Amino acid sequence: GAVVSQHPSWVICKSGTSVKIECRSLDFQATTMFWYRQFPKQSLMLMATSNEGSKATYEQGVEKDKFLINHASLTLSTLTVTSAHPEDSSFYICSARLGRGTEAFFGQGTRLTVV
Amino acid sequence: AQSVTQLDSQVPVFEEAPVELRCNYSSSVSVYLFWYVQYPNQGLQLLLKYLSGSTLVKGINGFEAEFNKSQTSFHLRKPSVHISDTAEYFCAVSERGGNTGKLIFGQGTTLQVKP
C-alpha cells in the first residue's frame, strides 16, 4: 500500500514556542491531506483538510491562526502549532487519500508534549 | 452530516475465541465504510473497506465485516483472535462521492485478547 511518513514521531517543546510537523506521501501524489488530533483513549477528531496549492479548510472550533497548515506540494503538508501551550499536548496524525472513495493512508503520528 | 457509534468501548476476549466489534452509523447520504486498527503510539492501518458490491467484506489478518443497510451497521468479526490482535479499532465513514473524502470516526473499541 501507499506510504505516508510523518515527522517527527515525538517532540517536546517549551510553552510559547512553535512546532512544525511534516506529513509526506512517499510514493504517491496526494492532492488532499487531512490532519487529526487524538487525545488519550479517545477517537480521532478531524482538524482540517489540506488541499495542495490552496488554503486549508478547518473544522468548526479549530483555531486556524494557532494551527497553521501548509500544503505546498503534492507530497508534503505541514502543521505548525504556534505559541504552544500545555493543553495543545496531544497525538497528531495526518492522512492522505489517493482519490475519492479510496482508503486513507495514515502517518505514524506525532506525540507533542508542551512543558 | 454523518456520525458513527461504536457500541462497546472495551471488548475482553480469550485467545482463539470469536469476536464481534459493533459499529452503527447515521447518514442522510450514501457512505463508504471502513475499519481501521491502531496499535499504541502508532497511526492507523486499514483492515477493510466497503465501497460497493458484496455486503460481506474480507480484510487483512482474518477480519471480515458485513454491511447492513437496513440496520445501518458495519460490524467487524473475527472467528479466532490472537494475542497480537490486542489494539484499538475504529469504524469510520465518508460520504460517497463527497468532495473532500474526509473520514468521520467512531469512538473506538479496545480489543483485549487474554491468554
Short mmCIF file of C-alpha atoms in Angstrom, two decimals:
data_model
loop_
_atom_site.label_atom_id
_atom_site.label_comp_id
_atom_site.label_asym_id
_atom_site.label_seq_id
_atom_site.Cartn_x
_atom_site.Cartn_y
_atom_site.Cartn_z
CA GLY A 1 0.00 0.00 0.00
CA ALA A 2 0.91 3.65 -0.21
CA VAL A 3 3.17 5.09 2.45
CA VAL A 4 2.65 8.27 4.44
CA SER A 5 5.55 9.43 6.57
CA GLN A 6 5.12 11.81 9.46
CA HIS A 7 7.98 13.62 11.18
CA PRO A 8 8.88 13.92 13.97
CA SER A 9 7.42 10.93 15.81
CA TRP A 10 7.57 12.79 19.08
CA VAL A 11 8.55 16.27 20.19
CA ILE A 12 8.79 18.11 23.47
CA CYS A 13 8.71 21.88 23.39
CA LYS A 14 8.50 24.76 25.82
CA SER A 15 5.29 26.68 26.31
CA GLY A 16 5.12 29.66 23.95
CA THR A 17 7.25 28.16 21.19
CA SER A 18 6.10 26.87 17.81
CA VAL A 19 6.38 23.34 16.49
CA LYS A 20 6.19 22.13 12.89
CA ILE A 21 5.03 18.64 11.95
CA GLU A 22 5.58 17.29 8.45
CA CYS A 23 3.43 14.82 6.55
CA ARG A 24 4.77 13.32 3.34
CA SER A 25 3.26 10.91 0.85
CA LEU A 26 6.29 8.89 -0.23
CA ASP A 27 5.10 7.03 -3.29
CA PHE A 28 2.02 8.82 -4.49
CA GLN A 29 0.72 12.32 -5.05
CA ALA A 30 -1.89 13.48 -2.61
CA THR A 31 -3.95 16.46 -3.63
CA THR A 32 -5.72 16.27 -0.29
CA MET A 33 -4.33 15.54 3.13
CA PHE A 34 -6.08 15.52 6.46
CA TRP A 35 -4.91 16.44 9.96
CA TYR A 36 -6.38 14.79 13.03
CA ARG A 37 -5.91 15.22 16.74
CA GLN A 38 -6.29 12.38 19.19
CA PHE A 39 -6.48 12.69 22.95
CA PRO A 40 -5.59 9.69 25.13
CA LYS A 41 -8.13 6.90 24.93
CA GLN A 42 -10.25 8.91 22.51
CA SER A 43 -11.09 8.91 18.85
CA LEU A 44 -9.57 10.95 16.08
CA MET A 45 -11.01 14.38 15.59
CA LEU A 46 -10.57 15.97 12.19
CA MET A 47 -8.88 19.34 12.49
CA ALA A 48 -8.57 20.40 8.89
CA THR A 49 -8.48 19.34 5.28
CA SER A 50 -5.35 20.39 3.46
CA ASN A 51 -5.55 21.00 -0.28
CA GLU A 52 -2.45 21.41 -2.41
CA GLY A 53 -1.98 24.98 -3.52
CA SER A 54 -4.89 26.43 -1.61
CA LYS A 55 -5.94 27.35 1.88
CA ALA A 56 -6.83 24.61 4.30
CA THR A 57 -10.42 24.04 5.35
CA TYR A 58 -10.72 23.99 9.12
CA GLU A 59 -13.34 22.18 11.12
CA GLN A 60 -15.56 24.13 13.44
CA GLY A 61 -13.85 25.07 16.66
CA VAL A 62 -10.30 24.70 15.35
CA GLU A 63 -8.27 27.91 15.52
CA LYS A 64 -6.71 28.43 12.11
CA ASP A 65 -4.27 31.03 13.43
CA LYS A 66 -3.00 28.60 16.01
CA PHE A 67 -2.79 25.53 13.81
CA LEU A 68 -1.21 26.70 10.58
CA ILE A 69 -1.45 24.26 7.71
CA ASN A 70 0.52 24.50 4.51
CA HIS A 71 0.26 22.14 1.55
CA ALA A 72 2.95 23.45 -0.74
CA SER A 73 3.37 20.37 -2.92
CA LEU A 74 1.54 17.20 -3.87
CA THR A 75 3.65 15.20 -1.44
CA LEU A 76 4.05 17.48 1.56
CA SER A 77 1.71 19.08 4.08
CA THR A 78 2.84 20.73 7.29
CA LEU A 79 1.06 21.56 10.52
CA THR A 80 2.57 24.27 12.69
CA VAL A 81 1.33 24.63 16.24
CA THR A 82 2.04 28.26 17.10
CA SER A 83 2.61 29.57 20.62
CA ALA A 84 2.07 26.12 22.01
CA HIS A 85 0.54 25.62 25.44
CA PRO A 86 0.29 22.51 27.61
CA GLU A 87 -3.32 21.98 26.50
CA ASP A 88 -2.03 21.53 22.95
CA SER A 89 -0.25 18.37 24.06
CA SER A 90 -1.76 15.57 22.05
CA PHE A 91 -1.20 12.96 19.36
CA TYR A 92 -1.42 14.49 15.89
CA ILE A 93 -1.99 12.23 12.89
CA CYS A 94 -2.07 13.04 9.20
CA SER A 95 -3.57 11.06 6.37
CA ALA A 96 -3.65 11.22 2.60
CA ARG A 97 -6.01 9.75 0.05
CA LEU A 98 -5.36 8.68 -3.49
CA GLY A 99 -8.77 9.84 -4.60
CA ARG A 100 -12.44 9.83 -3.84
CA GLY A 101 -13.80 6.66 -2.38
CA THR A 102 -10.40 5.20 -1.73
CA GLU A 103 -8.81 4.35 1.55
CA ALA A 104 -6.88 6.89 3.53
CA PHE A 105 -3.27 6.13 4.38
CA PHE A 106 -2.13 7.36 7.74
CA GLY A 107 1.15 8.60 9.05
CA GLN A 108 2.54 7.10 12.22
CA GLY A 109 1.52 10.11 14.26
CA THR A 110 3.39 12.74 16.27
CA ARG A 111 3.28 12.88 20.04
CA LEU A 112 3.51 16.54 21.07
CA THR A 113 4.24 17.40 24.67
CA VAL A 114 4.29 21.04 25.69
CA VAL A 115 6.00 21.76 29.01
CA ALA B 1 -23.71 15.06 8.24
CA GLN B 2 -22.56 11.65 9.30
CA SER B 3 -21.96 10.09 12.69
CA VAL B 4 -20.54 6.78 13.85
CA THR B 5 -21.29 4.92 17.07
CA GLN B 6 -19.17 2.07 18.31
CA LEU B 7 -21.33 0.39 20.87
CA ASP B 8 -18.59 -1.16 23.00
CA SER B 9 -15.69 0.84 24.42
CA GLN B 10 -13.87 -2.31 25.55
CA VAL B 11 -14.18 -5.92 24.49
CA PRO B 12 -12.26 -8.51 26.51
CA VAL B 13 -11.96 -11.93 24.91
CA PHE B 14 -9.87 -15.04 25.34
CA GLU B 15 -7.36 -16.11 22.74
CA GLU B 16 -8.81 -18.27 19.94
CA ALA B 17 -12.37 -17.18 20.75
CA PRO B 18 -14.53 -15.37 18.17
CA VAL B 19 -15.14 -11.65 18.47
CA GLU B 20 -17.53 -9.06 17.09
CA LEU B 21 -16.96 -5.32 17.32
CA ARG B 22 -20.11 -3.36 16.67
CA CYS B 23 -20.48 -0.24 14.58
CA ASN B 24 -23.58 1.73 13.65
CA TYR B 25 -23.67 4.84 11.52
CA SER B 26 -26.05 7.62 10.71
CA SER B 27 -26.10 9.48 7.43
CA SER B 28 -28.55 11.25 5.16
CA VAL B 29 -26.50 10.23 2.13
CA SER B 30 -24.79 7.08 0.92
CA VAL B 31 -21.47 6.36 2.55
CA TYR B 32 -18.31 4.36 2.28
CA LEU B 33 -17.41 2.35 5.39
CA PHE B 34 -14.03 1.48 6.87
CA TRP B 35 -12.46 -0.31 9.79
CA TYR B 36 -9.01 0.73 11.00
CA VAL B 37 -6.72 -0.69 13.68
CA GLN B 38 -4.35 1.36 15.82
CA TYR B 39 -1.52 -0.04 17.89
CA PRO B 40 -0.11 2.05 20.77
CA ASN B 41 1.57 5.27 19.65
CA GLN B 42 1.10 4.46 16.00
CA GLY B 43 -1.03 5.65 13.13
CA LEU B 44 -3.98 3.77 11.71
CA GLN B 45 -3.88 0.75 9.45
CA LEU B 46 -6.79 -0.17 7.21
CA LEU B 47 -8.38 -3.53 7.99
CA LEU B 48 -11.10 -3.47 5.37
CA LYS B 49 -13.49 -1.24 3.49
CA TYR B 50 -16.92 -1.33 1.92
CA LEU B 51 -17.36 0.77 -1.20
CA SER B 52 -19.99 -1.17 -3.15
CA GLY B 53 -20.91 -4.69 -4.25
CA SER B 54 -20.98 -7.65 -1.90
CA THR B 55 -22.03 -6.68 1.59
CA LEU B 56 -19.60 -9.16 3.16
CA VAL B 57 -16.14 -7.71 3.07
CA LYS B 58 -12.99 -9.61 3.91
CA GLY B 59 -9.92 -7.81 5.15
CA ILE B 60 -6.44 -8.42 6.44
CA ASN B 61 -5.48 -10.58 9.43
CA GLY B 62 -8.61 -12.74 9.12
CA PHE B 63 -11.10 -9.94 9.81
CA GLU B 64 -14.37 -9.51 7.96
CA ALA B 65 -17.32 -7.16 8.20
CA GLU B 66 -20.86 -7.11 6.90
CA PHE B 67 -22.64 -4.03 5.67
CA ASN B 68 -26.30 -3.98 6.66
CA LYS B 69 -28.05 -1.05 5.06
CA SER B 70 -31.40 -1.56 6.77
CA GLN B 71 -29.78 -1.61 10.19
CA THR B 72 -27.12 0.95 9.23
CA SER B 73 -24.48 -1.30 10.71
CA PHE B 74 -21.00 -2.46 9.76
CA HIS B 75 -19.91 -4.92 12.43
CA LEU B 76 -16.39 -6.34 12.44
CA ARG B 77 -15.82 -10.03 13.13
CA LYS B 78 -13.00 -12.49 13.51
CA PRO B 79 -13.61 -16.22 14.13
CA SER B 80 -10.49 -16.77 16.23
CA VAL B 81 -8.45 -13.97 17.78
CA HIS B 82 -4.77 -13.89 18.68
CA ILE B 83 -2.91 -12.03 21.39
CA SER B 84 -1.46 -9.84 18.66
CA ASP B 85 -4.96 -8.57 17.81
CA THR B 86 -4.98 -6.56 21.03
CA ALA B 87 -5.35 -2.98 19.83
CA GLU B 88 -7.76 -0.10 19.33
CA TYR B 89 -10.26 -0.49 16.49
CA PHE B 90 -12.01 2.38 14.76
CA CYS B 91 -15.02 2.33 12.47
CA ALA B 92 -15.23 5.24 10.03
CA VAL B 93 -17.46 6.58 7.27
CA SER B 94 -17.03 9.01 4.46
CA GLU B 95 -19.61 10.50 2.18
CA ARG B 96 -19.94 8.64 -1.10
CA GLY B 97 -18.86 10.97 -3.84
CA GLY B 98 -18.07 13.72 -1.38
CA ASN B 99 -15.73 16.47 -2.43
CA THR B 100 -13.32 16.18 0.45
CA GLY B 101 -13.47 12.49 1.27
CA LYS B 102 -12.96 13.23 4.93
CA LEU B 103 -13.45 10.43 7.42
CA ILE B 104 -15.73 10.55 10.44
CA PHE B 105 -14.59 8.16 13.15
CA GLY B 106 -16.37 6.31 15.89
CA GLN B 107 -15.16 6.49 19.46
CA GLY B 108 -13.06 3.37 19.15
CA THR B 109 -13.20 -0.08 20.73
CA THR B 110 -10.35 -1.54 22.72
CA LEU B 111 -9.97 -5.22 21.99
CA GLN B 112 -8.20 -7.01 24.83
CA VAL B 113 -7.19 -10.57 24.00
CA LYS B 114 -6.34 -12.63 27.05
CA PRO B 115 -4.27 -15.82 27.07
#
